[in-house]
PDB file of C-alpha atoms and ligand atoms in Angstrom:
ATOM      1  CA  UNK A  23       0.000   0.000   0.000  1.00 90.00           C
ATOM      2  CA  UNK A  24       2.934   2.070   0.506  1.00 97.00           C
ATOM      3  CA  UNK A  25       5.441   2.002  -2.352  1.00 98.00           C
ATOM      4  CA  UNK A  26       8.749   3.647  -3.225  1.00 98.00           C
ATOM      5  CA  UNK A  27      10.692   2.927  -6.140  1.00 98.00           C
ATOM      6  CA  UNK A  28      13.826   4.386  -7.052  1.00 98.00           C
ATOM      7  CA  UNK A  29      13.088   7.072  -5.035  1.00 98.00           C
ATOM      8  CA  UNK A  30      15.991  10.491  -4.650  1.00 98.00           C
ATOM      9  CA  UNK A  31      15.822  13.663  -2.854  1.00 98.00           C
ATOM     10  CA  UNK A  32      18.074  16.549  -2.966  1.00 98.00           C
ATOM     11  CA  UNK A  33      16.344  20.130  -1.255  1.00 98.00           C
ATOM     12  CA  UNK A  34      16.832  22.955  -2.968  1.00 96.00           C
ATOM     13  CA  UNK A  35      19.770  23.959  -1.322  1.00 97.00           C
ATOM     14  CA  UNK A  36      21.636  20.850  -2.810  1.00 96.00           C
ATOM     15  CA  UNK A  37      21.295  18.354   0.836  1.00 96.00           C
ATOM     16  CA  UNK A  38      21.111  14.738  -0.813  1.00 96.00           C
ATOM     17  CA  UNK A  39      18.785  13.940   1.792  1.00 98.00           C
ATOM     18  CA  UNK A  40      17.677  10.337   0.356  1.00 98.00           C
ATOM     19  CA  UNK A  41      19.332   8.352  -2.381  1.00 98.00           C
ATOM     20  CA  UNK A  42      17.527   5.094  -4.680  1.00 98.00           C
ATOM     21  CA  UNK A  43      15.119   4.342  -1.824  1.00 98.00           C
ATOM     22  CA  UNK A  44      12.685   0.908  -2.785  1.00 98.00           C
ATOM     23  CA  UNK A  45      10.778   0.357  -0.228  1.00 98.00           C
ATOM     24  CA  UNK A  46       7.043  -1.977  -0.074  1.00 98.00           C
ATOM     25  CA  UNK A  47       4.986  -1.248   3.243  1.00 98.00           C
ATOM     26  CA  UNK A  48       1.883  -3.348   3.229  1.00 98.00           C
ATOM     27  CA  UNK A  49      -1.589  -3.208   4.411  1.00 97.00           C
ATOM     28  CA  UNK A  50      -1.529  -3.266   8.064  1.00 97.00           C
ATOM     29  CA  UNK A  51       2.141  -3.497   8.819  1.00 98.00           C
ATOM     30  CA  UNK A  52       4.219  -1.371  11.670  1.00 98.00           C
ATOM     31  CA  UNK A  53       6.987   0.401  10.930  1.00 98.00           C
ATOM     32  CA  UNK A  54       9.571   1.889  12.788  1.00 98.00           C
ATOM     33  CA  UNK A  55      12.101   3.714  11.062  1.00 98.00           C
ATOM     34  CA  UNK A  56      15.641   4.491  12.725  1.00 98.00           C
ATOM     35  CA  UNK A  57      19.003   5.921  11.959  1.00 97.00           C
ATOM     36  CA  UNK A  58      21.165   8.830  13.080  1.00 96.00           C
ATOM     37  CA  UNK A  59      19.775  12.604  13.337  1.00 96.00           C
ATOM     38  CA  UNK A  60      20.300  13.791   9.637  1.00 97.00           C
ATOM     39  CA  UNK A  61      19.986  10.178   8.030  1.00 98.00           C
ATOM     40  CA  UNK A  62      16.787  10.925   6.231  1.00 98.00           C
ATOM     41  CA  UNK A  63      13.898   9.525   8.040  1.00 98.00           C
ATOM     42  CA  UNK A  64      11.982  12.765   8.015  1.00 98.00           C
ATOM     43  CA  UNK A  65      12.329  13.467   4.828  1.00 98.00           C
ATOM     44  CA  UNK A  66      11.693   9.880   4.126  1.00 98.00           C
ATOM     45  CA  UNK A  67       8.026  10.046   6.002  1.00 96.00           C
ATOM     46  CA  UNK A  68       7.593  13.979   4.869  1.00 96.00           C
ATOM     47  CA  UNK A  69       7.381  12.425   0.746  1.00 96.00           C
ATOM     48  CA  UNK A  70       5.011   9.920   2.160  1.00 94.00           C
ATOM     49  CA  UNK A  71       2.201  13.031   3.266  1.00 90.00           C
ATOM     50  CA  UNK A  72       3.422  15.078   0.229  1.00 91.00           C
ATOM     51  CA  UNK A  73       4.861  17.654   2.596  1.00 92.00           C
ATOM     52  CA  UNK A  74       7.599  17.216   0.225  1.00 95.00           C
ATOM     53  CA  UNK A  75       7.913  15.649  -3.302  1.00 95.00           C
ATOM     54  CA  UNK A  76      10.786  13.678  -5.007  1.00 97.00           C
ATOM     55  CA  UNK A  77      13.641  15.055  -6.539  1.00 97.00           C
ATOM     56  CA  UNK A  78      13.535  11.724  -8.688  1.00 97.00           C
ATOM     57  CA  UNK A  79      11.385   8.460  -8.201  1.00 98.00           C
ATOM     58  CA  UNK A  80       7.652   7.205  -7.639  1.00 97.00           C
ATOM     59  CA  UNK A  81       5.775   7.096  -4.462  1.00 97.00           C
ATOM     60  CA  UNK A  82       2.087   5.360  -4.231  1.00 95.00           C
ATOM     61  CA  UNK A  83      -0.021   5.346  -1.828  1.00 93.00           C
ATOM     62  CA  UNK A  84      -3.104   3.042  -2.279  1.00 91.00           C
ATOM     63  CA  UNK A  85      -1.771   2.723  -5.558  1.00 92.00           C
ATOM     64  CA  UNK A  86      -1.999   6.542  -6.596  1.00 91.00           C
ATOM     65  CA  UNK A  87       1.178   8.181  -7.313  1.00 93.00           C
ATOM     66  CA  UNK A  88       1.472  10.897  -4.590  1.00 90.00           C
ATOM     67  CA  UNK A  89       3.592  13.204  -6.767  1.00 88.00           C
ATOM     68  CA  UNK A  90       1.136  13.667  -9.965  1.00 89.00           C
ATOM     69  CA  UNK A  91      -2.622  14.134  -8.600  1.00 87.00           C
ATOM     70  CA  UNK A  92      -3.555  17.289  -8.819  1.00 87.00           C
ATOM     71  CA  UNK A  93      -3.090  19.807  -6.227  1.00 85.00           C
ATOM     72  CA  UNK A  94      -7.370  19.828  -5.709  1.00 85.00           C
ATOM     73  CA  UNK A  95      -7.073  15.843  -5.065  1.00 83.00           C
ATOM     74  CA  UNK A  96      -4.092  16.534  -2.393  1.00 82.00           C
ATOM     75  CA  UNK A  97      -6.827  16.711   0.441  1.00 81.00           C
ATOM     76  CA  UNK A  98      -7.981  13.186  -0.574  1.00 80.00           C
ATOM     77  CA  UNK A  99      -4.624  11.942  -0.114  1.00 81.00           C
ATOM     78  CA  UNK A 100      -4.237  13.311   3.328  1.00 81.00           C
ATOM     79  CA  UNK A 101      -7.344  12.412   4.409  1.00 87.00           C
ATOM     80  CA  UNK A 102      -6.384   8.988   4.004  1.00 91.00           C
ATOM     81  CA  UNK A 103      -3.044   9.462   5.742  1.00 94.00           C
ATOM     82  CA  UNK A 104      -2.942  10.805   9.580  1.00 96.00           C
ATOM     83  CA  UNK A 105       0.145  12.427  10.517  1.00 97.00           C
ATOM     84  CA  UNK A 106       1.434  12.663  14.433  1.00 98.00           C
ATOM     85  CA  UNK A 107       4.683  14.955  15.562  1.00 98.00           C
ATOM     86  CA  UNK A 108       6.876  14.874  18.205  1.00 97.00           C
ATOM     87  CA  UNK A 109       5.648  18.646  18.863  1.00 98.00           C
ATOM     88  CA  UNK A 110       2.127  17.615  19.075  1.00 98.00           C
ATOM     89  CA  UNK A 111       0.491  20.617  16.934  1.00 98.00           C
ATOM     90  CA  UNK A 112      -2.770  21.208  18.410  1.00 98.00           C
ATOM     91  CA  UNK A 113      -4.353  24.242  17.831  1.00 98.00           C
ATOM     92  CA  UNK A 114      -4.075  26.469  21.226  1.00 98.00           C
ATOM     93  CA  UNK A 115      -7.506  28.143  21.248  1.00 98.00           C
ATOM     94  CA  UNK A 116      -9.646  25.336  20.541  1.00 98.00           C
ATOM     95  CA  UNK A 117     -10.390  22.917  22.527  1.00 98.00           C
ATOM     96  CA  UNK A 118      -9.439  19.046  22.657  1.00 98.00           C
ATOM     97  CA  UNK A 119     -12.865  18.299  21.268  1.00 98.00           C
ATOM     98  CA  UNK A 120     -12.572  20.919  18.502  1.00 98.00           C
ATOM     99  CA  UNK A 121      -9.058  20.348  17.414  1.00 98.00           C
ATOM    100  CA  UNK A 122     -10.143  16.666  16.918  1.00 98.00           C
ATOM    101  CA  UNK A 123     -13.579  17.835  15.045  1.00 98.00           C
ATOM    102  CA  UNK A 124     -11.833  20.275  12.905  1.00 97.00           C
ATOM    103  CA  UNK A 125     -10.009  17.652  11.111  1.00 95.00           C
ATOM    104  CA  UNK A 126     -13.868  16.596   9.706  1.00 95.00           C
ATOM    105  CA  UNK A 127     -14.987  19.651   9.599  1.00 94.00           C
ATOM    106  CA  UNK A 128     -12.495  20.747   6.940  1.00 90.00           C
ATOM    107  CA  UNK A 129     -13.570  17.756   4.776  1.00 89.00           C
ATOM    108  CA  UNK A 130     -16.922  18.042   5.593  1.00 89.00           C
ATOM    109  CA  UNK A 131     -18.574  15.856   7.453  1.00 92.00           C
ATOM    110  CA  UNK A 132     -21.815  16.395   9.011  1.00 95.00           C
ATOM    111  CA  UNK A 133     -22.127  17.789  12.477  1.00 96.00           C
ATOM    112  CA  UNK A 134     -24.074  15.053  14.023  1.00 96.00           C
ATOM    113  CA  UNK A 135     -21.353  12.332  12.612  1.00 97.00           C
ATOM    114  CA  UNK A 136     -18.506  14.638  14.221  1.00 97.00           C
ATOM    115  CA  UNK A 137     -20.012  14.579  17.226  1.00 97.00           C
ATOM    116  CA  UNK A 138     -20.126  10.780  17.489  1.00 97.00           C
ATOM    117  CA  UNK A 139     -17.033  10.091  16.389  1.00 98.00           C
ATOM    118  CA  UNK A 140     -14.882  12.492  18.487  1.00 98.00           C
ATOM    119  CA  UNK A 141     -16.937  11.109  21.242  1.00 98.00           C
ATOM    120  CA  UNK A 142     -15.329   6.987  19.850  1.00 97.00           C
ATOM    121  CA  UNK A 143     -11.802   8.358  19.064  1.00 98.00           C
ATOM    122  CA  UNK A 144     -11.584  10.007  22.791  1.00 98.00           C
ATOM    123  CA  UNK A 145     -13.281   6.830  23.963  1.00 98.00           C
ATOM    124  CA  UNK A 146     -10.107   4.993  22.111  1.00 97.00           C
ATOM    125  CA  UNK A 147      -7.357   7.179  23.000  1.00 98.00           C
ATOM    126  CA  UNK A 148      -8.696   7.022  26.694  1.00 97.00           C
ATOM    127  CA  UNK A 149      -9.104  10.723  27.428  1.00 98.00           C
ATOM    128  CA  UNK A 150     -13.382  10.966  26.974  1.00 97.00           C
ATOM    129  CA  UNK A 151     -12.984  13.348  30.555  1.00 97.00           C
ATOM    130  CA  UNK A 152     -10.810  16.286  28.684  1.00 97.00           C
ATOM    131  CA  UNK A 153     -12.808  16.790  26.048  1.00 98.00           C
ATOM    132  CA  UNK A 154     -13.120  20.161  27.505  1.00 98.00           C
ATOM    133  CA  UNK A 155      -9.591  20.803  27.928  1.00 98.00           C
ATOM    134  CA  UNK A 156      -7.669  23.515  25.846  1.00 98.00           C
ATOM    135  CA  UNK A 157      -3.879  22.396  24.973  1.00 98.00           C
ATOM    136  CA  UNK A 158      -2.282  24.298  27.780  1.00 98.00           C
ATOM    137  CA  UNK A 159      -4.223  22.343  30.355  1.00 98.00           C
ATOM    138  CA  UNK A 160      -3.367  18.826  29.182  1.00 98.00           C
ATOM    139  CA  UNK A 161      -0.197  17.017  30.085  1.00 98.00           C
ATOM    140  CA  UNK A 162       2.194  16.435  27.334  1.00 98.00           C
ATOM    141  CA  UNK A 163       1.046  12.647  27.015  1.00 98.00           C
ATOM    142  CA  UNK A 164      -2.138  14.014  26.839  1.00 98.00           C
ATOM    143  CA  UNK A 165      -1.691  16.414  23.612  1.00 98.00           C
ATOM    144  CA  UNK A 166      -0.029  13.776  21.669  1.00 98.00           C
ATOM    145  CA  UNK A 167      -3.396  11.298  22.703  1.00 98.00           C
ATOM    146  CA  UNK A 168      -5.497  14.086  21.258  1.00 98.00           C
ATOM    147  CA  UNK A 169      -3.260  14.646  18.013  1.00 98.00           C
ATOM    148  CA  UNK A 170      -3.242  10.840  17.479  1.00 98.00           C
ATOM    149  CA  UNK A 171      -6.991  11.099  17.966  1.00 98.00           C
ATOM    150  CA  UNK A 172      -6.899  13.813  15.350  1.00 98.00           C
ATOM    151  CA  UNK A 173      -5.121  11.764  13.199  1.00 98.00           C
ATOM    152  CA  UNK A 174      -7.703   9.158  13.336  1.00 98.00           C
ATOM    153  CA  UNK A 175     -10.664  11.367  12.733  1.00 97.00           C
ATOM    154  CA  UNK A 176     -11.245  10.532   9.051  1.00 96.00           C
ATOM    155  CA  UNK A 177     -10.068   6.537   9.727  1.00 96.00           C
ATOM    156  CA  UNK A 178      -6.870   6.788   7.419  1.00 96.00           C
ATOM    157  CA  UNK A 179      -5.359   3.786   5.733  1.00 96.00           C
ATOM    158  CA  UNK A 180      -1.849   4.970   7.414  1.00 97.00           C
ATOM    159  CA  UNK A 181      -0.659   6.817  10.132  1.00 98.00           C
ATOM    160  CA  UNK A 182       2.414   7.985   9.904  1.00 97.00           C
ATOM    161  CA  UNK A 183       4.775   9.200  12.857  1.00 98.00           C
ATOM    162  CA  UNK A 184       7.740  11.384  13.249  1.00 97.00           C
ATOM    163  CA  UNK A 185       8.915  10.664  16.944  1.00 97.00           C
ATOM    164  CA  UNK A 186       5.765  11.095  18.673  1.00 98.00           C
ATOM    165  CA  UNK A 187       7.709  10.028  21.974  1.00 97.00           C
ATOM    166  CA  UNK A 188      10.430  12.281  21.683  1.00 96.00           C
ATOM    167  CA  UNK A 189       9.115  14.859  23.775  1.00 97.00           C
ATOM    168  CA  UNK A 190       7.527  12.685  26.722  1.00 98.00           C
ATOM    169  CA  UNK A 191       9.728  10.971  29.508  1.00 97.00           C
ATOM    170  CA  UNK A 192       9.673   6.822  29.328  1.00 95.00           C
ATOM    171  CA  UNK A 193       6.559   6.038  30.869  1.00 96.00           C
ATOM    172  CA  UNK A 194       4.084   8.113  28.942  1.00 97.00           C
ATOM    173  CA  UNK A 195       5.943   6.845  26.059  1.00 97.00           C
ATOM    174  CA  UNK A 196       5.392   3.330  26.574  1.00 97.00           C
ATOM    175  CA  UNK A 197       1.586   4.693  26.850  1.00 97.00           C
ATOM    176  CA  UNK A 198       1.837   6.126  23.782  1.00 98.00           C
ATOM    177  CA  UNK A 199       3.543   3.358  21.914  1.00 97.00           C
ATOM    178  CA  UNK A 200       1.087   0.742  23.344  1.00 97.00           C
ATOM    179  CA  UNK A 201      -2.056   3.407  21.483  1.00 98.00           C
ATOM    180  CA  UNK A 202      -0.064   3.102  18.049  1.00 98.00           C
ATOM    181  CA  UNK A 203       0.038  -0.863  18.939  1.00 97.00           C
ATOM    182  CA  UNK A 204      -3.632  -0.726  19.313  1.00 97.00           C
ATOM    183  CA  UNK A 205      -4.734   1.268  16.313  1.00 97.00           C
ATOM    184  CA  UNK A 206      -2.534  -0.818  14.193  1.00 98.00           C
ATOM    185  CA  UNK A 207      -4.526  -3.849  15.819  1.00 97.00           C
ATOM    186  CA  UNK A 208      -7.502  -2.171  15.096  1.00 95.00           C
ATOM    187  CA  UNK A 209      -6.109  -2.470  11.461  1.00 97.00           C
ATOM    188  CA  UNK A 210      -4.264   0.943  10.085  1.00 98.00           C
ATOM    189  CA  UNK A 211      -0.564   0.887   8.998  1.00 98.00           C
ATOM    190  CA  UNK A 212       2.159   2.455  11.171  1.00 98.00           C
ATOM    191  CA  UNK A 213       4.716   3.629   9.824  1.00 98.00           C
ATOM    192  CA  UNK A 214       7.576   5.643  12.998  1.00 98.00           C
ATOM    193  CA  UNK A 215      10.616   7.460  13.114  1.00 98.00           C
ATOM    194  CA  UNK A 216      12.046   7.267  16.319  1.00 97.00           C
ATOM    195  CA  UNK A 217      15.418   7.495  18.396  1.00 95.00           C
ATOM    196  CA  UNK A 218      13.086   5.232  21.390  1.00 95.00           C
ATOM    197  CA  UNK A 219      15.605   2.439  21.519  1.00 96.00           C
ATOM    198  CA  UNK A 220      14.127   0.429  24.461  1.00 95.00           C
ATOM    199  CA  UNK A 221      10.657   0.894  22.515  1.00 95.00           C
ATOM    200  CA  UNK A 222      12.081  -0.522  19.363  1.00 97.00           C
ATOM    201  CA  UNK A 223      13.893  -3.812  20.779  1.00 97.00           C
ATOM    202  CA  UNK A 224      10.839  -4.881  22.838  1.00 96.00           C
ATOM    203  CA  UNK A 225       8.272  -4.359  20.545  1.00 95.00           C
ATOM    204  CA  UNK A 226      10.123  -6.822  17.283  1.00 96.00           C
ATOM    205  CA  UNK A 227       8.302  -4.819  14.520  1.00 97.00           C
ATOM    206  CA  UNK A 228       9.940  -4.133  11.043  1.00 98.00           C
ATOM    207  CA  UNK A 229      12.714  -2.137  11.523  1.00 98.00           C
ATOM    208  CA  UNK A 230      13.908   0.057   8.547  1.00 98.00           C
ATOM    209  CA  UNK A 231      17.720   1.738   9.250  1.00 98.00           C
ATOM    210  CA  UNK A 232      18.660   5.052   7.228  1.00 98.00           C
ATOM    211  CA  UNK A 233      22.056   6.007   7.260  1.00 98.00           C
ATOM    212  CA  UNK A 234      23.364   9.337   4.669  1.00 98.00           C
ATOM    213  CA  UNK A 235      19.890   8.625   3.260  1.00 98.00           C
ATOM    214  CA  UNK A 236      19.906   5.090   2.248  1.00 98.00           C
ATOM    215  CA  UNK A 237      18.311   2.157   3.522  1.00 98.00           C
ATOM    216  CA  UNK A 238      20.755   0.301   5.041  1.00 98.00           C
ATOM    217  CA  UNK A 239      18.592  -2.688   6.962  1.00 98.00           C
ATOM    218  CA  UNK A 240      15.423  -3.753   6.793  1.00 98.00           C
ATOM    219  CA  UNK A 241      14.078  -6.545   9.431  1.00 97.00           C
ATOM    220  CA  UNK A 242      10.601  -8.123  10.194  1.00 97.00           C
ATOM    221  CA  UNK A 243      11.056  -8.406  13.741  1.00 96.00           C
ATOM    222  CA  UNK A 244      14.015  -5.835  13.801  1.00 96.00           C
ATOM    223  CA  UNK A 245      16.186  -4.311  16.575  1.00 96.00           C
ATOM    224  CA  UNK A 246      17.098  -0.358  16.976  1.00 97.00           C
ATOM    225  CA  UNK A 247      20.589  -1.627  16.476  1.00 95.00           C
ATOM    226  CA  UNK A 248      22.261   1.473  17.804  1.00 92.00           C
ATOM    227  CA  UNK A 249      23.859   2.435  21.197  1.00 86.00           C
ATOM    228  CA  UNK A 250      21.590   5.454  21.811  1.00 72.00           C
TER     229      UNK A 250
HETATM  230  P1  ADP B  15      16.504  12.876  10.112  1.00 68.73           P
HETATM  231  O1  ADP B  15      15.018  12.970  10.214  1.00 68.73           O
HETATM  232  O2  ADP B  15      16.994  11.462   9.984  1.00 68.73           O
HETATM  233  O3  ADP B  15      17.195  13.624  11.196  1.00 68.73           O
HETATM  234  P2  ADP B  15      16.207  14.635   7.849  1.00 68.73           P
HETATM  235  O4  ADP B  15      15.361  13.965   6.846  1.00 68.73           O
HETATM  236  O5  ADP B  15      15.611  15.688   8.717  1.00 68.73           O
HETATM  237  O6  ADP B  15      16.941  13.535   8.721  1.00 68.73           O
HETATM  238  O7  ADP B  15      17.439  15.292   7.120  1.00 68.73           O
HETATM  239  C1  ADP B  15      18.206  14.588   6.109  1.00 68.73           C
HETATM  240  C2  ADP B  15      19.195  15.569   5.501  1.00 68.73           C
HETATM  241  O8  ADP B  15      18.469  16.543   4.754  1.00 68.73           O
HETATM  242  C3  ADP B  15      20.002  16.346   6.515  1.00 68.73           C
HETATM  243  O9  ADP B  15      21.269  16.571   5.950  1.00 68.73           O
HETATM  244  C4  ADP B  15      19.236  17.637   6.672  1.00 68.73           C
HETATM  245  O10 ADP B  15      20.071  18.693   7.074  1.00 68.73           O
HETATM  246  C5  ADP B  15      18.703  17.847   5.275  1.00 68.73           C
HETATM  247  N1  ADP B  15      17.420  18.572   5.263  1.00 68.73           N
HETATM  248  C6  ADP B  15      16.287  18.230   5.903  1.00 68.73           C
HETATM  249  N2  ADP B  15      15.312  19.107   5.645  1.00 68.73           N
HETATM  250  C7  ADP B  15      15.857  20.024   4.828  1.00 68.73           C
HETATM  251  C8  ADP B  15      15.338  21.194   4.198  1.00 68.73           C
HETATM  252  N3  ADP B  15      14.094  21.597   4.367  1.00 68.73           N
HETATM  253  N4  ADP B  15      16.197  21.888   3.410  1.00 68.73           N
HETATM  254  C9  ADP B  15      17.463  21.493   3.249  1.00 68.73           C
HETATM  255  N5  ADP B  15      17.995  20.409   3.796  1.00 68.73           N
HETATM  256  C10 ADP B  15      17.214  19.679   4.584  1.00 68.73           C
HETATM  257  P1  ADP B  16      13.460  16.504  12.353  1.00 68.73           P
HETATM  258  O1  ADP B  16      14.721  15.716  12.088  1.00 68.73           O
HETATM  259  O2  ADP B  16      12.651  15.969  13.498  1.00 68.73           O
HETATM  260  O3  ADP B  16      12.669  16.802  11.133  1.00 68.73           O
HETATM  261  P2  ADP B  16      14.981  18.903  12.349  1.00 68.73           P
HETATM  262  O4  ADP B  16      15.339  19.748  13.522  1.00 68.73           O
HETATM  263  O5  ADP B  16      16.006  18.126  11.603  1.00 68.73           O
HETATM  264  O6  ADP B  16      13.864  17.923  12.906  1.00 68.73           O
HETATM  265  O7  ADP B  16      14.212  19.776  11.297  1.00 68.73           O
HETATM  266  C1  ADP B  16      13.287  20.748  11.648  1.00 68.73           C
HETATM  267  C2  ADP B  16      12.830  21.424  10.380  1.00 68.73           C
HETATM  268  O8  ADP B  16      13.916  22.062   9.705  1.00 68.73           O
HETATM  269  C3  ADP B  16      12.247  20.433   9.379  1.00 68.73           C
HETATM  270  O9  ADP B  16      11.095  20.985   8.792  1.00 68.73           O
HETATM  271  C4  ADP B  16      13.347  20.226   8.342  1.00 68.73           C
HETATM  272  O10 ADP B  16      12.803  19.979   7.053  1.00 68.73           O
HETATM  273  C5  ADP B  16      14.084  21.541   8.391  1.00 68.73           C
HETATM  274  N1  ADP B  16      15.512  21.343   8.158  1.00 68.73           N
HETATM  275  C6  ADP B  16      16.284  20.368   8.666  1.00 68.73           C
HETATM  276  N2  ADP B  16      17.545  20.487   8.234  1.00 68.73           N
HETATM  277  C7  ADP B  16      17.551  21.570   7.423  1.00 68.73           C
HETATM  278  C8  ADP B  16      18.550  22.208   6.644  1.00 68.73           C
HETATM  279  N3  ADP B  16      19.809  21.767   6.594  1.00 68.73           N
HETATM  280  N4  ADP B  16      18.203  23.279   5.938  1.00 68.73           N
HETATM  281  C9  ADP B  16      16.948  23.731   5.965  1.00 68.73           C
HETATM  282  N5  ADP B  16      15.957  23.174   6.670  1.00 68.73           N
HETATM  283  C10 ADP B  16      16.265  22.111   7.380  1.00 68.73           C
END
């Protein structure tokens, strides 16, 4: 469902930030992609969402080449794809509730269907008692629960993550981790950058390394495979 052939790119100030990536991520799969700060991996996850395109290659997702719809079918693509940050990126003046409805309102969905399906996604990210809450009153475990649960909103084929952890001490990460476990159960992809080495070597997902912006392992049950 995800699939990268031959895939370069070199920003516009000449950084060859990925080289000849092939990569297949199927239906379903988790993900977690590692390597050294500067490697590649968010540029490698940033051509997934379109945030940026290829200098050279072909990337589909759901079998539509990312990099030639047309700018008006861009929405439809990221609708299908959620997207979580390490920074979190909730809107400050709304409110948990509305930050999660606002990602269906802007494709949108009717107000009665919001409504019930915020209600399910806080119900599934276990936080249905700060609905309420604006961003400044929620812990940082919290936030990233709501933007995962924003992520969800329009049920996405693929959530993709650039270290959601790396802003939240061990524990809440291992809370975290075990919510991307569960949605993945529940049947979306995963795909993860993330320096969480623990994380990584307990879990036994697929492990793809980067390193100067080439894959340099790929494992089904993989290991960080790094010292920190
Ligand atoms: P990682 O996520 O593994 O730390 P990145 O994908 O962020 O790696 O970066 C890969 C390389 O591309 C680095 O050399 C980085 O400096 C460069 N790079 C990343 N984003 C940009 C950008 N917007 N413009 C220019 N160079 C960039
Ligand atoms: P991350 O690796 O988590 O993306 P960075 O601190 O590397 O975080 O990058 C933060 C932002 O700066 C990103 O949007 C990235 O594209 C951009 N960036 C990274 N390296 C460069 C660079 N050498 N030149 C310009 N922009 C860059």
């Amino acid at each position: 469902m995800i699939e990268m052939y031959g895939v370069w790119k070199v920003y516009e100030n000449g950084n060859d930030a990925l080289q000849n990536i092939d990569i297949k991520i199927g239906r379903g799969e988790f993900v977690y992609v590692v390597g050294p700060s500067g490697a590649g991996k968010s540029t490698f996850i940033k051509l997934m969402y379109r945030e940026e395109r290829p200098t050279k290659g072909q990337i589909y997702i759901n079998g539509i080449n990312v990099d030639k719809v047309k700018e008006r079918k861009i929405p439809q693509i990221r609708r299908n794809i959620g997207v979580v940050f390490q920074d979190f990126r909730l809107l400050p003046r709304m409110t948990s509730f509305e930050n999660v409805a606002f990602a269906m309102e802007v494709v949108e969905t009717p107000r009665k269907r919001i409504e019930q399906r915020v209600r399910e996604l806080f119900e599934l990210v276990g936080l249905e008692d700060r609905m309420d809450a604006y961003p400044d009153e929620l812990s940082g475990g919290e936030m990233q629960r709501v933007a995962i649960a924003r992520a969800m909103a329009n049920k996405p084929s693929v959530i993709i993550a650039d270290e959601p952890t790396g802003n939240l001490d061990p524990e809440t990460s291992w809370g975290i981790m075990e919510l991307f476990e569960e949605i993945n159960d529940l049947g979306t992809t995963v795909v993860m950058a993330t320096h969480n080495r623990d994380i990584v070597n307990q879990m036994k997902k697929r492990v793809v390394a980067i390193e100067d912006g080439q894959i340099v392992r790929d494992e089904l049950r993989g290991e960080y495979g790094y010292e920190s």
